Short mmCIF file of C-alpha atoms in Angstrom, two decimals:
data_model
loop_
_atom_site.label_atom_id
_atom_site.label_comp_id
_atom_site.label_asym_id
_atom_site.label_seq_id
_atom_site.Cartn_x
_atom_site.Cartn_y
_atom_site.Cartn_z
CA MET A 192 -18.30 409.70 -1.72
CA ILE A 193 -16.35 409.30 -4.95
CA ILE A 194 -18.22 412.28 -6.35
CA ILE A 195 -16.46 414.47 -3.75
CA ILE A 196 -13.08 413.15 -4.91
CA GLY A 197 -13.98 414.07 -8.48
CA ALA A 198 -15.00 417.58 -7.40
CA ILE A 199 -11.69 418.02 -5.55
CA ILE A 200 -9.78 416.93 -8.68
CA VAL A 201 -11.70 419.41 -10.85
CA LEU A 202 -11.14 422.27 -8.40
CA GLY A 203 -7.53 421.34 -7.76
CA SER A 204 -6.68 421.11 -11.45
CA VAL A 205 -8.29 424.40 -12.45
CA ILE A 206 -7.27 426.46 -9.41
CA GLY A 207 -3.86 424.81 -9.26
CA GLY A 208 -3.16 425.54 -12.92
CA PHE A 209 -4.37 429.11 -12.48
CA THR A 210 -2.05 429.79 -9.56
CA MET A 211 0.88 428.07 -11.31
CA ALA A 212 0.41 430.54 -14.17
CA GLY A 213 0.70 433.42 -11.71
CA GLY A 214 -2.99 433.98 -10.96
CA HIS A 215 -4.34 434.84 -7.52
CA VAL A 216 -7.30 432.86 -6.20
CA GLY A 217 -8.67 435.99 -4.57
CA SER A 218 -9.17 437.58 -7.98
CA LEU A 219 -11.78 434.88 -8.76
CA MET A 220 -13.80 435.65 -5.64
CA HIS A 221 -16.59 438.00 -6.69
CA LEU A 222 -19.68 437.34 -4.60
CA SER A 223 -21.91 439.33 -6.92
CA GLU A 224 -21.08 436.98 -9.82
CA PHE A 225 -21.90 433.92 -7.73
CA ILE A 226 -25.24 435.47 -6.75
CA ILE A 227 -26.16 436.36 -10.35
CA ILE A 228 -25.26 432.97 -11.83
CA GLY A 229 -26.30 430.75 -8.92
CA GLY A 230 -29.52 432.65 -8.34
CA ALA A 231 -30.46 432.62 -12.02
CA ALA A 232 -29.83 428.87 -12.25
CA LEU A 233 -31.88 428.20 -9.11
CA GLY A 234 -34.71 430.36 -10.39
CA ALA A 235 -34.67 428.57 -13.73
CA LEU A 236 -34.93 425.23 -11.91
CA VAL A 237 -37.91 426.47 -9.93
CA ILE A 238 -39.61 427.78 -13.06
CA MET A 239 -39.19 424.61 -15.10
CA SER A 240 -39.87 422.01 -12.38
CA PRO A 241 -43.00 420.87 -10.55
CA LYS A 242 -42.58 420.72 -6.77
CA ARG A 243 -42.28 416.91 -6.81
CA VAL A 244 -39.41 417.05 -9.30
CA LEU A 245 -37.56 419.61 -7.17
CA VAL A 246 -37.94 417.39 -4.11
CA ASP A 247 -36.77 414.36 -6.09
CA LEU A 248 -33.81 416.38 -7.38
CA GLY A 249 -32.77 417.15 -3.80
CA LYS A 250 -33.05 413.50 -2.81
CA LEU A 251 -31.12 412.39 -5.88
CA THR A 252 -28.35 414.90 -5.13
CA LEU A 253 -27.95 413.44 -1.63
CA ALA A 254 -28.03 409.92 -3.08
CA SER A 255 -25.23 410.89 -5.48
CA LEU A 256 -23.06 411.90 -2.54
CA LYS A 257 -23.67 408.52 -0.91
CA GLY A 258 -22.68 406.56 -4.01
CA ALA A 259 -24.04 403.37 -5.60
CA PRO A 260 -27.22 402.28 -3.78
CA TYR A 261 -27.05 398.58 -4.63
CA GLY A 262 -24.10 396.26 -4.17
CA ARG A 263 -23.79 392.50 -4.13
CA ALA A 264 -24.95 392.31 -0.49
CA GLU A 265 -28.23 394.05 -1.32
CA TYR A 266 -28.85 391.67 -4.23
CA GLU A 267 -28.08 388.64 -2.10
CA GLU A 268 -30.66 389.74 0.46
CA LEU A 269 -33.17 390.28 -2.33
CA PHE A 270 -32.55 386.82 -3.78
CA LYS A 271 -32.96 385.19 -0.37
CA ALA A 272 -36.25 386.99 0.26
CA LEU A 273 -37.55 386.09 -3.21
CA TYR A 274 -36.51 382.46 -2.82
CA GLU A 275 -38.21 382.12 0.53
CA LEU A 276 -41.42 383.67 -0.79
CA PHE A 277 -41.40 381.46 -3.88
CA MET A 278 -40.73 378.31 -1.85
CA LEU A 279 -43.61 379.19 0.46
CA GLY A 280 -45.92 379.77 -2.50
CA ARG A 281 -44.87 376.53 -4.15
CA ARG A 282 -45.31 374.38 -1.05
CA ASN A 283 -48.45 375.90 0.44
CA GLY A 284 -50.08 377.60 -2.53
CA MET A 285 -50.12 381.26 -3.56
CA ILE A 286 -52.66 382.08 -0.85
CA ALA A 287 -49.91 381.42 1.70
CA LEU A 288 -48.19 384.57 0.45
CA GLU A 289 -51.17 386.77 1.25
CA GLU A 290 -50.11 387.71 4.79
CA HIS A 291 -46.65 388.70 3.53
CA VAL A 292 -47.69 390.80 0.52
CA MET A 293 -50.65 392.46 2.26
CA ASN A 294 -48.61 393.56 5.27
CA PRO A 295 -44.89 393.34 4.49
CA LYS A 296 -43.89 395.18 7.69
CA ALA A 297 -45.30 392.29 9.73
CA SER A 298 -43.90 389.60 7.42
CA SER A 299 -41.67 387.05 9.11
CA ILE A 300 -39.81 386.56 5.82
CA PHE A 301 -39.11 390.23 5.10
CA ALA A 302 -38.08 390.74 8.73
CA LYS A 303 -35.07 388.50 8.08
CA TYR A 304 -33.77 390.93 5.47
CA PRO A 305 -33.64 394.44 6.98
CA ARG A 306 -31.83 396.06 4.04
CA PHE A 307 -34.53 394.93 1.66
CA LEU A 308 -37.35 395.77 4.07
CA ALA A 309 -35.92 399.28 4.48
CA ASN A 310 -36.24 399.80 0.73
CA HIS A 311 -39.92 400.75 0.76
CA HIS A 312 -39.91 401.40 -2.98
CA ALA A 313 -38.73 397.87 -3.82
CA VAL A 314 -40.90 396.16 -1.19
CA GLU A 315 -43.99 397.92 -2.52
CA PHE A 316 -43.11 396.94 -6.09
CA LEU A 317 -42.61 393.27 -5.13
CA CYS A 318 -45.82 393.09 -3.14
CA SER A 319 -47.87 394.88 -5.81
CA GLY A 320 -46.45 392.42 -8.36
CA LEU A 321 -47.39 389.34 -6.34
CA ARG A 322 -50.73 390.64 -5.03
CA PRO A 323 -52.76 390.23 -8.27
CA ILE A 324 -51.51 386.64 -8.59
CA VAL A 325 -52.32 385.87 -4.96
CA ASP A 326 -55.78 387.42 -5.37
CA GLY A 327 -56.33 385.60 -8.65
CA LYS A 328 -57.22 388.84 -10.45
CA ILE A 329 -54.98 388.16 -13.43
CA LYS A 330 -53.47 385.17 -15.19
CA PRO A 331 -49.71 384.58 -14.81
CA ASP A 332 -49.06 385.39 -18.48
CA GLN A 333 -50.66 388.82 -18.01
CA LEU A 334 -48.35 389.79 -15.15
CA LYS A 335 -45.44 390.85 -17.40
CA LEU A 336 -47.55 393.50 -19.12
CA LEU A 337 -48.69 394.84 -15.76
CA LEU A 338 -45.14 395.16 -14.43
CA ASP A 339 -43.77 396.54 -17.71
CA VAL A 340 -46.27 399.40 -17.59
CA GLU A 341 -45.33 400.18 -13.98
CA ILE A 342 -41.60 400.08 -14.75
CA GLU A 343 -42.01 402.41 -17.73
CA SER A 344 -43.86 404.90 -15.54
CA MET A 345 -41.16 404.68 -12.86
CA GLU A 346 -38.40 405.25 -15.44
CA GLN A 347 -40.09 408.38 -16.76
CA GLU A 348 -40.57 409.74 -13.25
CA GLU A 349 -36.97 409.05 -12.21
CA HIS A 350 -35.58 410.67 -15.36
CA GLN A 351 -37.34 414.00 -14.76
CA PRO A 352 -34.92 415.39 -12.09
CA VAL A 353 -31.98 414.52 -14.34
CA GLN A 354 -33.67 416.22 -17.27
CA VAL A 355 -34.23 419.53 -15.44
CA LEU A 356 -30.71 419.52 -13.96
CA THR A 357 -29.22 418.96 -17.42
CA LYS A 358 -31.20 421.86 -18.83
CA ALA A 359 -30.08 424.11 -15.96
CA ALA A 360 -26.46 423.02 -16.49
CA ASP A 361 -26.70 423.76 -20.20
CA ALA A 362 -27.98 427.25 -19.35
CA MET A 363 -25.08 428.09 -17.04
CA PRO A 364 -22.74 429.42 -19.78
CA GLY A 365 -25.61 431.67 -20.86
CA PHE A 366 -26.03 432.98 -17.31
CA GLY A 367 -22.26 433.56 -17.29
CA ILE A 368 -22.64 435.77 -20.35
CA VAL A 369 -25.47 437.64 -18.62
CA ALA A 370 -23.20 438.26 -15.62
CA ALA A 371 -20.41 439.40 -17.95
CA VAL A 372 -22.68 441.83 -19.81
CA LEU A 373 -23.91 443.30 -16.52
CA GLY A 374 -20.27 443.67 -15.46
CA ILE A 375 -19.43 445.52 -18.67
CA VAL A 376 -22.42 447.82 -18.13
CA ILE A 377 -21.04 448.66 -14.67
CA THR A 378 -17.57 449.14 -16.14
CA MET A 379 -18.85 451.56 -18.78
CA GLY A 380 -20.46 453.61 -16.00
CA ALA A 381 -17.06 453.95 -14.38
CA ILE A 382 -15.06 454.42 -17.58
CA SER A 383 -13.74 457.82 -16.49
CA GLY A 384 -12.40 456.42 -13.21
CA PRO A 385 -8.92 455.15 -12.32
CA ILE A 386 -7.48 452.47 -14.62
CA GLU A 387 -7.13 450.09 -11.65
CA GLU A 388 -10.87 450.32 -10.93
CA ILE A 389 -11.75 449.72 -14.58
CA GLY A 390 -9.45 446.71 -14.69
CA TYR A 391 -11.03 445.29 -11.53
CA LYS A 392 -14.54 445.61 -12.96
CA VAL A 393 -13.56 444.02 -16.30
CA ALA A 394 -11.97 441.14 -14.41
CA ALA A 395 -15.16 440.69 -12.38
CA ALA A 396 -17.17 440.54 -15.60
CA LEU A 397 -14.85 437.91 -17.06
CA VAL A 398 -15.11 435.87 -13.86
CA GLY A 399 -18.86 435.68 -14.49
CA THR A 400 -18.26 434.04 -17.87
CA PHE A 401 -15.69 431.71 -16.31
CA LEU A 402 -18.03 430.64 -13.52
CA GLY A 403 -20.90 429.89 -15.88
CA ILE A 404 -18.79 427.57 -18.03
CA PHE A 405 -16.86 426.07 -15.11
CA LEU A 406 -19.93 425.21 -13.03
CA SER A 407 -21.72 423.77 -16.05
CA TYR A 408 -19.04 421.45 -17.40
CA GLY A 409 -17.13 420.87 -14.18
CA PHE A 410 -19.98 420.09 -11.80
CA LEU A 411 -23.61 420.24 -12.89
CA ASN A 412 -23.41 418.22 -16.11
CA PRO A 413 -21.21 415.52 -14.49
CA LEU A 414 -23.66 415.44 -11.54
CA ALA A 415 -26.55 414.89 -13.95
CA VAL A 416 -24.68 411.98 -15.57
CA ASN A 417 -23.98 410.50 -12.12
CA MET A 418 -27.70 410.72 -11.32
CA GLU A 419 -28.49 408.92 -14.56
CA PHE A 420 -26.24 406.04 -13.49
CA LEU A 421 -27.95 405.95 -10.09
CA ASN A 422 -31.33 405.77 -11.77
CA GLN A 423 -30.12 402.92 -13.98
CA ALA A 424 -28.91 401.04 -10.91
CA SER A 425 -32.24 401.60 -9.19
CA MET A 426 -34.22 400.42 -12.21
CA SER A 427 -31.97 397.36 -12.61
CA TYR A 428 -32.92 396.37 -9.06
CA ILE A 429 -36.61 396.80 -9.86
CA ARG A 430 -36.27 394.86 -13.14
CA CYS A 431 -34.53 392.07 -11.23
CA ILE A 432 -37.60 391.76 -8.99
CA ALA A 433 -39.97 391.87 -11.95
CA THR A 434 -38.08 389.22 -13.91
CA SER A 435 -38.01 386.85 -10.96
CA VAL A 436 -41.69 387.34 -10.08
CA VAL A 437 -42.82 386.86 -13.68
CA GLY A 438 -40.70 383.71 -13.98
CA PHE A 439 -42.16 382.24 -10.80
CA ALA A 440 -45.73 383.18 -11.71
CA ASN A 441 -45.29 381.37 -15.02
CA GLY A 442 -44.25 378.12 -13.39
CA MET A 443 -40.49 378.30 -12.97
CA ALA A 444 -38.99 376.53 -9.98
CA PRO A 445 -38.06 379.05 -7.22
CA ILE A 446 -34.34 378.62 -7.70
CA MET A 447 -34.64 379.08 -11.47
CA ALA A 448 -36.87 382.14 -11.06
CA VAL A 449 -34.08 383.71 -9.00
CA GLU A 450 -31.40 382.51 -11.42
CA VAL A 451 -33.06 384.11 -14.44
CA ALA A 452 -33.06 387.43 -12.57
CA ARG A 453 -29.40 386.98 -11.59
CA ARG A 454 -28.37 386.59 -15.20
CA GLY A 455 -29.64 390.06 -16.05
CA LEU A 456 -27.38 391.81 -13.54
CA ALA A 457 -24.21 393.78 -14.21
CA SER A 458 -20.98 391.91 -13.48
CA ASP A 459 -20.06 394.02 -10.45
CA VAL A 460 -23.20 393.05 -8.49
CA LYS A 461 -23.92 389.60 -9.95
CA PRO A 462 -23.24 386.77 -7.48
CA PRO A 463 -21.54 383.69 -9.01
CA VAL A 464 -24.07 381.02 -9.88
CA ASP A 465 -22.51 378.39 -7.63
CA ALA A 466 -22.36 380.78 -4.69
CA LEU A 467 -25.97 381.80 -5.20
CA GLU A 468 -27.18 378.22 -5.40
CA ALA A 469 -25.26 377.27 -2.26
CA MET A 470 -26.59 380.35 -0.46
CA LEU A 471 -30.21 379.57 -1.31
CA LYS A 472 -29.93 375.89 -0.44
CA SER A 473 -28.42 376.82 2.92
CA LEU A 474 -31.58 378.63 3.96
CA ASN A 475 -33.18 376.71 6.75
CA ALA A 476 -36.86 375.85 6.55
CA PRO A 477 -37.73 378.57 4.02
CA GLY A 478 -41.04 380.31 4.66
CA LYS A 479 -41.35 379.33 8.29
CA LYS A 480 -41.56 381.97 10.93
#
């Protein structure tokens, strides 16, 4: 929700300063300018983006309004789920993980952690990372390459909505100039009319330029940056899973496989090492239904 606070500050500062200088908010309200600039930007987005990217852009916009997707609570659930899986694999062999990675919705371990289970993207990544080891299709030292390739593909896919939004935002001042030129054309057609009418039409044309610049630098470009941070948070969560799984597959003790993933986290979501160790050791009968 902090993005809404930022938008209110931007609007309040610009509109407030304008009115303090003697301007009237009503003089900025020209529906035709909004239609020209907003419609042109939307059309440009449609032209440059595949359907999947447009859908992802919509989802990412909603996610931006919700705020950071992963906090310390989400990471703690993840670490507990990983620890229980690793303990089960260590005690009963990797084949004991098969029922959990093949059908995570029916897993007794995942069921304990509803936030993690609700994250279908992360659950699928974890299960697809463990599945080749459980099946014996690859050696543990080959797992890192497999996950690195998948992560690189995910990063490219997640960056595409940000890329098209940034390009649309960069084009907004240009659309503002287009609206201004069209306004001047209309003004020239009415050049013999009353001076008040000419002044109104020139003002409308200038509002088009204002809107193009204002929407670009006040909203769309900052929104694109916010989306980039969200993507980084999402990929940090995925990398955390990958690091832990690779560590366990290569022989690390379960608690150390979780610890090595913890160390790669940002300070605002990283649980203290003592708290994490106490939390994991407090789990009762890990792996049992």
